[in-house]
Short mmCIF file of C-alpha atoms and ligand atoms in Angstrom, two decimals:
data_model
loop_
_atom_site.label_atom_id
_atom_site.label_comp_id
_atom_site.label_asym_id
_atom_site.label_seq_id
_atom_site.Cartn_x
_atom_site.Cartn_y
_atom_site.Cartn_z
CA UNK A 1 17.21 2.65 18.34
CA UNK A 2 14.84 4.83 19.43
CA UNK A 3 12.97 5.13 15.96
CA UNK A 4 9.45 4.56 17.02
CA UNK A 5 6.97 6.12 18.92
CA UNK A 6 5.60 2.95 20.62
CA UNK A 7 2.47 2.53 22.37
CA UNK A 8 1.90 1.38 25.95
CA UNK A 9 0.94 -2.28 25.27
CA UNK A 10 3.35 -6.07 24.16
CA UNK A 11 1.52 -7.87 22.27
CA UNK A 12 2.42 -11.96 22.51
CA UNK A 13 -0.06 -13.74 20.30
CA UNK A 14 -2.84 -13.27 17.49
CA UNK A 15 -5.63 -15.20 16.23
CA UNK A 16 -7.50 -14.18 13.62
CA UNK A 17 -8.55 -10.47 13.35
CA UNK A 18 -7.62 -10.79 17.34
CA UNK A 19 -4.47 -9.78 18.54
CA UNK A 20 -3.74 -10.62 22.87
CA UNK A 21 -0.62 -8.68 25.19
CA UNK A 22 1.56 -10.53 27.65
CA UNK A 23 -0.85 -10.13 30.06
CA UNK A 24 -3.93 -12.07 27.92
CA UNK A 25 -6.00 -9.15 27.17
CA UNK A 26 -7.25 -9.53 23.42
CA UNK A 27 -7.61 -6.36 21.13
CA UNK A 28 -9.40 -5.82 17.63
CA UNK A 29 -7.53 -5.24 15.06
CA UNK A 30 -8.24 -2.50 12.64
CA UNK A 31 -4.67 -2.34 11.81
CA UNK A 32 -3.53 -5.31 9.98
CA UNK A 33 -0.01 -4.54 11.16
CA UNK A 34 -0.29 -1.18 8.57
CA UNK A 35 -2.21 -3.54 5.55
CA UNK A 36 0.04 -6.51 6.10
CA UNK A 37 -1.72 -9.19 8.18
CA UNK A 38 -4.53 -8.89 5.27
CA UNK A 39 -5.46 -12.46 6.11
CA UNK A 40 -5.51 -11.85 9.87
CA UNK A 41 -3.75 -13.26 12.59
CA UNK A 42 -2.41 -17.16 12.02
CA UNK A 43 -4.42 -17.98 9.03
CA UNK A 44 -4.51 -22.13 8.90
CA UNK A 45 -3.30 -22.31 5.27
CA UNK A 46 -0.81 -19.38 5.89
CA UNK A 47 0.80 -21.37 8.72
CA UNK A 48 0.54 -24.92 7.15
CA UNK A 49 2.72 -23.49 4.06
CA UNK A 50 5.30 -21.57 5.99
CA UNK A 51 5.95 -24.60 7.84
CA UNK A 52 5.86 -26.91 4.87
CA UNK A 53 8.35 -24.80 3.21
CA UNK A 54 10.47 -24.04 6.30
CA UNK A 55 10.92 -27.98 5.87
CA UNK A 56 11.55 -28.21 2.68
CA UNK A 57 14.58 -25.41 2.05
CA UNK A 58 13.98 -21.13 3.18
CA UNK A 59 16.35 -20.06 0.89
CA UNK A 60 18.41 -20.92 -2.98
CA UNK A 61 20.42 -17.75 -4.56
CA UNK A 62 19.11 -16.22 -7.21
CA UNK A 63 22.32 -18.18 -9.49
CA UNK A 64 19.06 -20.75 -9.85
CA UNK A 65 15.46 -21.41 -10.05
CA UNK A 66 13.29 -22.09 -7.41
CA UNK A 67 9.76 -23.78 -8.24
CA UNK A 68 7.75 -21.98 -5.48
CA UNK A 69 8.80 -18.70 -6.76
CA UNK A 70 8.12 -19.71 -10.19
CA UNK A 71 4.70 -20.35 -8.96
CA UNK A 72 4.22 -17.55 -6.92
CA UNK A 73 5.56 -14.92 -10.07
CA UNK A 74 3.54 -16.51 -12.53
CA UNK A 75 0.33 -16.33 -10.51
CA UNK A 76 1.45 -12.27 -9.35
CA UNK A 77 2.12 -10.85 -12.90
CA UNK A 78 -1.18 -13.13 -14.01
CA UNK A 79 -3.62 -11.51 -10.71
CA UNK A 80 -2.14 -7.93 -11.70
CA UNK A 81 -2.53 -8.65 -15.65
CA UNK A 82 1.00 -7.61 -15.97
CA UNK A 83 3.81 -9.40 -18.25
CA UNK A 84 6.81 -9.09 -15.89
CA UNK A 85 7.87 -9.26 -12.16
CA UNK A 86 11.17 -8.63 -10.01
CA UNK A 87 10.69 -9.63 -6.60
CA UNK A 88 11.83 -7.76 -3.32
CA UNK A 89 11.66 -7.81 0.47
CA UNK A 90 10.03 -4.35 0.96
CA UNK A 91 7.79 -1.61 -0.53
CA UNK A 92 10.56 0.72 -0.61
CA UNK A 93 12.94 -1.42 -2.62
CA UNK A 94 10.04 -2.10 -4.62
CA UNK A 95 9.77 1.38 -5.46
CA UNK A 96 13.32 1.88 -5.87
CA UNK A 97 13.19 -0.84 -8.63
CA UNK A 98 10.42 0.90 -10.86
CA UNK A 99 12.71 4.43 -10.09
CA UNK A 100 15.70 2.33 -12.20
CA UNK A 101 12.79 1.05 -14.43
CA UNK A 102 11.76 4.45 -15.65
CA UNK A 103 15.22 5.62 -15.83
CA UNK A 104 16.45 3.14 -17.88
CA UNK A 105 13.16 2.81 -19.91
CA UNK A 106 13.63 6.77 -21.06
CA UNK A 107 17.49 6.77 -21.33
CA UNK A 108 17.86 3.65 -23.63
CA UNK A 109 14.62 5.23 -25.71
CA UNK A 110 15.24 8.84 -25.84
CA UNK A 111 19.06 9.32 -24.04
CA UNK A 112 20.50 11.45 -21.22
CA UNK A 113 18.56 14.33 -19.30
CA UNK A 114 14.61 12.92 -19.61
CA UNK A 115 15.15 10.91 -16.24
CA UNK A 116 12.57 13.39 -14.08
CA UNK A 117 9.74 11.07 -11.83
CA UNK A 118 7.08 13.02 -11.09
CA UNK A 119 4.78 12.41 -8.30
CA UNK A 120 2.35 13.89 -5.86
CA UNK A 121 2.47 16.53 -2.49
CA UNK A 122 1.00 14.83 -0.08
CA UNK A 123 2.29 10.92 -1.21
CA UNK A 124 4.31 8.44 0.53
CA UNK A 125 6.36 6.34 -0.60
CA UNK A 126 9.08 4.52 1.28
CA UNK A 127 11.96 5.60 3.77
CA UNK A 128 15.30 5.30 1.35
CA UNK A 129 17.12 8.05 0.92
CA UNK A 130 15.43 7.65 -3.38
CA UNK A 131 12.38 6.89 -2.03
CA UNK A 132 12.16 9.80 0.74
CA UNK A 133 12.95 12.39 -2.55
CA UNK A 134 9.87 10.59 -4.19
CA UNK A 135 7.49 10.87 -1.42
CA UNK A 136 5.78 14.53 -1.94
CA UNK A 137 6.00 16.25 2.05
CA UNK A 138 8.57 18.47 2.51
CA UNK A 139 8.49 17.47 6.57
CA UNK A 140 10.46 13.64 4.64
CA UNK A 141 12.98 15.87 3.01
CA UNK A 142 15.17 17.09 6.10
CA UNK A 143 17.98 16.02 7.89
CA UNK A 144 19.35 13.17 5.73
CA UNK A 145 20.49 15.20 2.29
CA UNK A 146 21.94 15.70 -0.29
CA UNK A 147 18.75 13.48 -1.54
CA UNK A 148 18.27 12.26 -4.82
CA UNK A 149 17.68 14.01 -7.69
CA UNK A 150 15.19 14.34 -10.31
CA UNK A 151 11.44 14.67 -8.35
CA UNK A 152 9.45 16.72 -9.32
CA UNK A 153 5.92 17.27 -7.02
CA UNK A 154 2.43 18.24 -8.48
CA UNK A 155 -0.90 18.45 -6.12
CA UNK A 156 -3.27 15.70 -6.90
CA UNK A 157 -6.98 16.48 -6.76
CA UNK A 158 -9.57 16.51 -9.67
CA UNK A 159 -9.85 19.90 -10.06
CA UNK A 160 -9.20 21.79 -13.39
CA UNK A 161 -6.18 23.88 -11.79
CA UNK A 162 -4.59 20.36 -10.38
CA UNK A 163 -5.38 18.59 -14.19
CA UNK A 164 -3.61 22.01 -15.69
CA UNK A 165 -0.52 21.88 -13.58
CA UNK A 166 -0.38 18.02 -13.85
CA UNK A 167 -0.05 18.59 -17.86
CA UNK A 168 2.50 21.06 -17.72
CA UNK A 169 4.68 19.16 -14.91
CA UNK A 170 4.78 15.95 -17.40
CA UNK A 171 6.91 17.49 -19.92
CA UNK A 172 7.56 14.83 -22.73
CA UNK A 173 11.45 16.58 -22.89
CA UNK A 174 12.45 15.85 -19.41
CA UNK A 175 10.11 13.43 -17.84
CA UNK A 176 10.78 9.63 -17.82
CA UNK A 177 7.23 8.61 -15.20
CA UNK A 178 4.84 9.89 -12.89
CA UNK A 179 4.35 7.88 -9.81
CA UNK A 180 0.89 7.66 -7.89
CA UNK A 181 -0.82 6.12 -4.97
CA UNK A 182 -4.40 5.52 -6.42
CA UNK A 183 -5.84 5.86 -2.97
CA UNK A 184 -3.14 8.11 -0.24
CA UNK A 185 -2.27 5.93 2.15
CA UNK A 186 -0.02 7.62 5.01
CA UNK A 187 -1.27 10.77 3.53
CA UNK A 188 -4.59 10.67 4.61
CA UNK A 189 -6.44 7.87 3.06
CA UNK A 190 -7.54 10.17 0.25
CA UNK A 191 -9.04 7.81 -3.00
CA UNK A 192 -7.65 10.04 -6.57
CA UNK A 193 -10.70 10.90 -8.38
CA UNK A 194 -11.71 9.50 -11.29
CA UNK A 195 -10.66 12.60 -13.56
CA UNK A 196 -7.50 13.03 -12.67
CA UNK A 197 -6.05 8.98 -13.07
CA UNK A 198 -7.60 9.26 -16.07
CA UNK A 199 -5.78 12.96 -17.32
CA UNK A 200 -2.95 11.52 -16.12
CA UNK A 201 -3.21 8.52 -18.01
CA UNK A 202 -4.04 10.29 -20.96
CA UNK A 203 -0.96 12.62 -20.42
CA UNK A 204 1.74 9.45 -19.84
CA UNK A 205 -0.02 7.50 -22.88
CA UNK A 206 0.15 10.34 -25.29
CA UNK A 207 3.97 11.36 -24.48
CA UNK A 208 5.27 8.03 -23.63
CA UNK A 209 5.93 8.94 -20.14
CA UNK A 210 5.66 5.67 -17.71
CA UNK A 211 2.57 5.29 -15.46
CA UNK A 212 3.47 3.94 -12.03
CA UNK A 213 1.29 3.08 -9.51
CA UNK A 214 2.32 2.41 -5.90
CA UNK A 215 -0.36 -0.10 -4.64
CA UNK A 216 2.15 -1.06 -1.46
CA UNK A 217 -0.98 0.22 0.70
CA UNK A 218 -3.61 0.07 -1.67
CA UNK A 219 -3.17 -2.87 -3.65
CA UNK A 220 -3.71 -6.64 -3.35
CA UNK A 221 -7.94 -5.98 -3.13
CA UNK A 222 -7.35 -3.52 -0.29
CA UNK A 223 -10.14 -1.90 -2.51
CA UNK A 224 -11.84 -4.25 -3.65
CA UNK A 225 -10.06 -4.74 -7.00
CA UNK A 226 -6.68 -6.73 -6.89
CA UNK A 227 -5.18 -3.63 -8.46
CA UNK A 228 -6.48 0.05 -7.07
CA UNK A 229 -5.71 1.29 -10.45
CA UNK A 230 -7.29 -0.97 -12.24
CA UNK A 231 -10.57 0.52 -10.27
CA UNK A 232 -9.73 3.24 -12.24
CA UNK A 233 -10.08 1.50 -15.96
CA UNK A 234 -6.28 2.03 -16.75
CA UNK A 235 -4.02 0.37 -18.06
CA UNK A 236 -0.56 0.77 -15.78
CA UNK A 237 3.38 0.57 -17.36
CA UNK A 238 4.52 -0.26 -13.92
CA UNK A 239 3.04 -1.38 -10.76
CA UNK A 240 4.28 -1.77 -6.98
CA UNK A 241 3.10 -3.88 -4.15
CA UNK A 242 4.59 -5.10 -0.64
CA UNK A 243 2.75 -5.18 2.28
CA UNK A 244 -0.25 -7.32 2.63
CA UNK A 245 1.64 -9.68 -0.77
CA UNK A 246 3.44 -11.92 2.04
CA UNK A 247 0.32 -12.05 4.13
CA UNK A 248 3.14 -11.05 7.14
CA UNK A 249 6.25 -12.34 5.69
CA UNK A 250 8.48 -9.70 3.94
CA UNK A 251 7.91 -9.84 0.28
CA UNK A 252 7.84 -6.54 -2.35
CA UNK A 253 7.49 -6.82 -5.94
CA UNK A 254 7.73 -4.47 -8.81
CA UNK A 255 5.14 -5.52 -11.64
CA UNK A 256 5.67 -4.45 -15.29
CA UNK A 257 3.55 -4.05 -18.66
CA UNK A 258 4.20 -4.58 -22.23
CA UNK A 259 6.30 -1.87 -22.56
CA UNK A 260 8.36 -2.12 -19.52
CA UNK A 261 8.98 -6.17 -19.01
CA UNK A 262 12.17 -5.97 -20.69
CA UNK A 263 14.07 -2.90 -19.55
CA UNK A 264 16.07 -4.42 -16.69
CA UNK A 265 18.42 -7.00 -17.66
CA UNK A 266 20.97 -9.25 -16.27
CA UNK A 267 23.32 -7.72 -14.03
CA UNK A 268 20.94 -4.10 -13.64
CA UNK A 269 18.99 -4.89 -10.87
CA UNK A 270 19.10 -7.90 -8.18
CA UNK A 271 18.39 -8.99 -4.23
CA UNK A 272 19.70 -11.48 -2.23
CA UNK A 273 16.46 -11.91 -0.53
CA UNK A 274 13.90 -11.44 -2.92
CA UNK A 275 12.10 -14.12 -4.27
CA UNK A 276 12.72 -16.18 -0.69
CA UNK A 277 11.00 -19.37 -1.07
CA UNK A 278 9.29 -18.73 2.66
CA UNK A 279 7.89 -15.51 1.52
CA UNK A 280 6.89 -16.79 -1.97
CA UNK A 281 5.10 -19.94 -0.47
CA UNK A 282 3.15 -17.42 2.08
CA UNK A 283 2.76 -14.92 -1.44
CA UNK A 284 0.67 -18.09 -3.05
CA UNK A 285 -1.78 -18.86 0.12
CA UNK A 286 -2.49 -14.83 0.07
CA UNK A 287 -2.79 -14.74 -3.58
CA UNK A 288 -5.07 -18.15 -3.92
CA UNK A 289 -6.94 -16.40 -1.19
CA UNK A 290 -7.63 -12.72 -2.35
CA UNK A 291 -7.92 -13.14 -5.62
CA UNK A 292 -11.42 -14.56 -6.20
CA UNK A 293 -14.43 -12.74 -7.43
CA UNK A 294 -16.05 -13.45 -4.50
CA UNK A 295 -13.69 -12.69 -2.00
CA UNK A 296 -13.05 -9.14 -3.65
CA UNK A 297 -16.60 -8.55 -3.16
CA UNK A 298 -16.92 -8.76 0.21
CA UNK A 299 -13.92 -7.04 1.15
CA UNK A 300 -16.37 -3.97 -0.61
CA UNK A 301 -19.12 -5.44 1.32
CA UNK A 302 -17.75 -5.21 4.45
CA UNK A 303 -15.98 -1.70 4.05
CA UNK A 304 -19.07 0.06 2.60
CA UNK A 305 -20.71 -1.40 6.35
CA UNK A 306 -18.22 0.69 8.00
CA UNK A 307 -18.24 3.31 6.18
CA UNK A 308 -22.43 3.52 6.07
CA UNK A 309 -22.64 2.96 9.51
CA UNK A 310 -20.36 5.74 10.59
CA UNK A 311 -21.68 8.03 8.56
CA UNK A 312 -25.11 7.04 9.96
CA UNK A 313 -23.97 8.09 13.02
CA UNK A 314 -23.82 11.81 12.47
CA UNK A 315 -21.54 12.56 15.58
CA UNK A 316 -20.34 16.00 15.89
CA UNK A 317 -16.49 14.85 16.69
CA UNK A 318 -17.02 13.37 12.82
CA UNK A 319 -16.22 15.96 9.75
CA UNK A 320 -15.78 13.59 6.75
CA UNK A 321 -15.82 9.70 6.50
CA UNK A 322 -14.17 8.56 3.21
CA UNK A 323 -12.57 4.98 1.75
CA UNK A 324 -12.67 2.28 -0.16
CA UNK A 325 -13.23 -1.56 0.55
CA UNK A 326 -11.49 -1.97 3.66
CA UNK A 327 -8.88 0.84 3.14
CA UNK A 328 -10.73 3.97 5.48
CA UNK A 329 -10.18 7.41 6.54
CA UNK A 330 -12.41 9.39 9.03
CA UNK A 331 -11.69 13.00 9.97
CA UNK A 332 -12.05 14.03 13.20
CA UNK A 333 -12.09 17.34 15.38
CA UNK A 334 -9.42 17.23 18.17
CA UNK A 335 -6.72 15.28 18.01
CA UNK A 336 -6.11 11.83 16.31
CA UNK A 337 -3.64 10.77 18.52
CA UNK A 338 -5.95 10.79 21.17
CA UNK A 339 -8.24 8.59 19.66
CA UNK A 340 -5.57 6.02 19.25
CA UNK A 341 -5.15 5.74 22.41
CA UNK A 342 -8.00 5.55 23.74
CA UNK A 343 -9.24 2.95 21.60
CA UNK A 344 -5.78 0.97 22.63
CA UNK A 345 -6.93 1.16 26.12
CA UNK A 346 -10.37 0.20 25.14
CA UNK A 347 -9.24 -3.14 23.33
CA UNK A 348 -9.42 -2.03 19.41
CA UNK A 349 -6.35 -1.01 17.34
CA UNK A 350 -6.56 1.59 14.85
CA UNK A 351 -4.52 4.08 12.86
CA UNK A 352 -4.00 7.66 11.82
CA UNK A 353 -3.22 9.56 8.90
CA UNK A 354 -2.56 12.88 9.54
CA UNK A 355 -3.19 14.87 12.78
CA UNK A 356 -6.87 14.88 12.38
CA UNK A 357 -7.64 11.29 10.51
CA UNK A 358 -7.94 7.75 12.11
CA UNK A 359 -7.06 4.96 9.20
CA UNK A 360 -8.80 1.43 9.40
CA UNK A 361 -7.31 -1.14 7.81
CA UNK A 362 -9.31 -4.27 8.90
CA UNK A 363 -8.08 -7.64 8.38
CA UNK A 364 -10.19 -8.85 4.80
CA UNK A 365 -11.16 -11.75 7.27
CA UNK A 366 -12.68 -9.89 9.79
CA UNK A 367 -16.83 -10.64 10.45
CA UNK A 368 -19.29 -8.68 10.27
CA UNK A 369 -19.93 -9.47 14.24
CA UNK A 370 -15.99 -8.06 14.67
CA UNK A 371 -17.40 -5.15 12.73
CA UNK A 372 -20.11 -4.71 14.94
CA UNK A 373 -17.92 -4.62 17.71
CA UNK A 374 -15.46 -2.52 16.95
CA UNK A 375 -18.10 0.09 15.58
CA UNK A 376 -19.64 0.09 18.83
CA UNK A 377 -16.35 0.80 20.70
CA UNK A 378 -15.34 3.50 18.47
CA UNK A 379 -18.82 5.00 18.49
CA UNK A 380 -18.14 5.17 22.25
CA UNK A 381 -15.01 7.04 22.36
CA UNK A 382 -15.73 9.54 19.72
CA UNK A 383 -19.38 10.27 21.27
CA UNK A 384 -17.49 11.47 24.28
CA UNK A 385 -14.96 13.85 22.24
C1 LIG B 401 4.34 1.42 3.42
C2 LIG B 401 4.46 2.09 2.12
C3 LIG B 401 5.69 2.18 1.47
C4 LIG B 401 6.98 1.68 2.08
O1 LIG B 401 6.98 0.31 2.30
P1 LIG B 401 8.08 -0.35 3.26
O2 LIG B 401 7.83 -1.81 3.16
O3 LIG B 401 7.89 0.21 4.62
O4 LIG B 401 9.41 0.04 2.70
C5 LIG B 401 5.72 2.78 0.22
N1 LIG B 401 4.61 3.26 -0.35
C6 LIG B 401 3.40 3.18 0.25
C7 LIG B 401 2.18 3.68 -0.46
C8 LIG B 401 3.29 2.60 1.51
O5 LIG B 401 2.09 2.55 2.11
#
């Protein structure tokens, strides 16, 4: 189907935070395949397990136990400091799971009618027809109703207008969760400040409304802290990933806290492919991987060089330059698009967000001599504009 815009290059091969076309040419990649390939291209360990485990069995039911997903769940809910997980295949049936969560949490607790999710204009957060009513721009809410029900929108921002309407949206009455991306990810690679996760914290904690963060983009140290939200000092009731978790193999998992590890039970909630033993033996190599101190720190490291290097530029064709750790936005004038391409053509692969922002999402494996080079292509192309 013709459901993506694609770009005029095949790629065949990738090595590393390299990534070559059918004709050999190699390319940079800023992308990560959209924060999935966090490890880079054909990571040694990555490879050695999904071959292992291709040899050993791909696949038991969920009827039984499988000790590689044992593993892998026990060392997810212990990175994330939650008590709970339920494993998926995707970010948007990851959110879809912590949609029943908050449901169910609020109809078992306080009955029919408080089943309302709020969550923010400008968010993203998956392509169901549940998930395309939870993600906040109206241009996702066409063409494919009746959608469903019960989203409510508020703007983010720090501001004491955006704090104001964020208190009176979570009404204790009608309102089972609110739903954030701690850093926009699709919409515009826009970090939450500080005083709104913590108002809204405040708000959920005080009226027993869930807090759900969806770290599909901006979780797994994207930031530099496994969690986003946990950048934040708070304390989350439910928590989704995907993306980068399989290091390239499908994987999505909804994450739960005290409150919330024992809503779902038998028979509410399952997946035929979740908790594959391929994608929980590559979920281990990327989890052994991120998770260390040091590692975090110089996924920071290495963003805050992008970030203070572009801004050192001071190029005209440059309005605002904004991130964290290797998650990066850059506003441009002109046309985003553009850019895209004409880095493609040059060799590096980036993103946008928005008309007007290119998105990086380096590989965390990328060095500082990749870096280098990719800052000095992109300096190239946006000197010109
Ligand atoms: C990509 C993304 C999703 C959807 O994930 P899929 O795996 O494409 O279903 C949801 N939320 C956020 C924040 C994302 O970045």
């Amino acid at each position: 189907m013709k459901t993506y815009n694609r770009l005029p290059v095949t790629f065949a091969r990738g090595e590393g935070a390299w990534l070559f076309d059918t004709a050999g040419k190699r390319y940079l990649d800023w992308t990560s395949g959209i924060a999935v390939n966090c490890l880079g291209h054909a990571y040694g360990p990555l490879v050695e397990a999904a071959r292992q485990q291709a040899g050993r069995a791909l696949h038991v039911c969920n009827y039984y136990d499988a000790e590689v997903t044992t593993v892998f769940a026990e060392k997810l809910v212990a990175a994330a400091g939650m008590k709970a997980v339920f494993l998926a295949n995707s970010g948007a049936e990851a959110n879809e799971g912590a949609c029943k969560i908050a449901r169910k949490y609020s109809l078992q607790k306080y009955g029919e009618g408080r089943h309302t999710i709020v969550t923010l204009k400008g968010s993203f957060h998956g392509r169901t027809i549940t998930t395309l009513a939870a993600t906040g721009q109206d241009a996702f809410h066409k063409d494919f109703g009746p959608f469903t029900e019960g989203f409510v929108y508020v703007e983010d921002g720090g501001g004491r207008a955006e704090i104001e309407a964020l208190d009176k949206a979570l009404d204790r009455r009608t309102v089972a969760g609110l739903f954030i991306e701690a850093v926009r990810g699709e919409g515009g690679v826009i970090p939450q400040s500080e005083a709104f996760i913590k108002a809204a914290a405040a708000f959920c904690a005080e009226r027993d409304i869930l807090l759900m963060f969806d770290e599909i983009q901006c979780g797994l140290g994207r930031t530099g802290t496994f969690l986003a939200c946990r950048g934040y000092g708070v304390e989350p009731d439910v928590v989704t990933m995907a993306k980068g978790l399989g290091g390239g193999v499908p994987v999505g998992a909804v994450l739960a806290g005290e409150k919330t590890a024992d809503v779902l039970g038998p028979g509410d909630h399952g997946s035929t492919f979740g908790g594959n033993l391929l994608a929980a033996a590559c979920g281990i190599v990327v989890l052994d991987t991120v998770n260390r101190p040091a590692f975090l720190a110089e996924i920071v490291r290495k963003g805050d060089k992008i970030l203070d290097t572009i801004r050192s530029w001071k190029l005209p064709a440059v309005t605002a330059v904004r991130g964290k750790g290797l998650m990066i936005g850059v506003d441009i004038t002109g046309d985003a698009h553009d850019v895209m391409v004409g880095a493609l053509q040059q060799g590096l692969l980036i993103l946008t967000a928005g008309k007007q922002t290119l998105r990086f999402l380096p590989p965390y494996i990328i060095s500082d001599k990749e870096i280098d080079e990719g800052l000095t292509l992109l300096k190239g192309i946006l000197e010109k504009r």
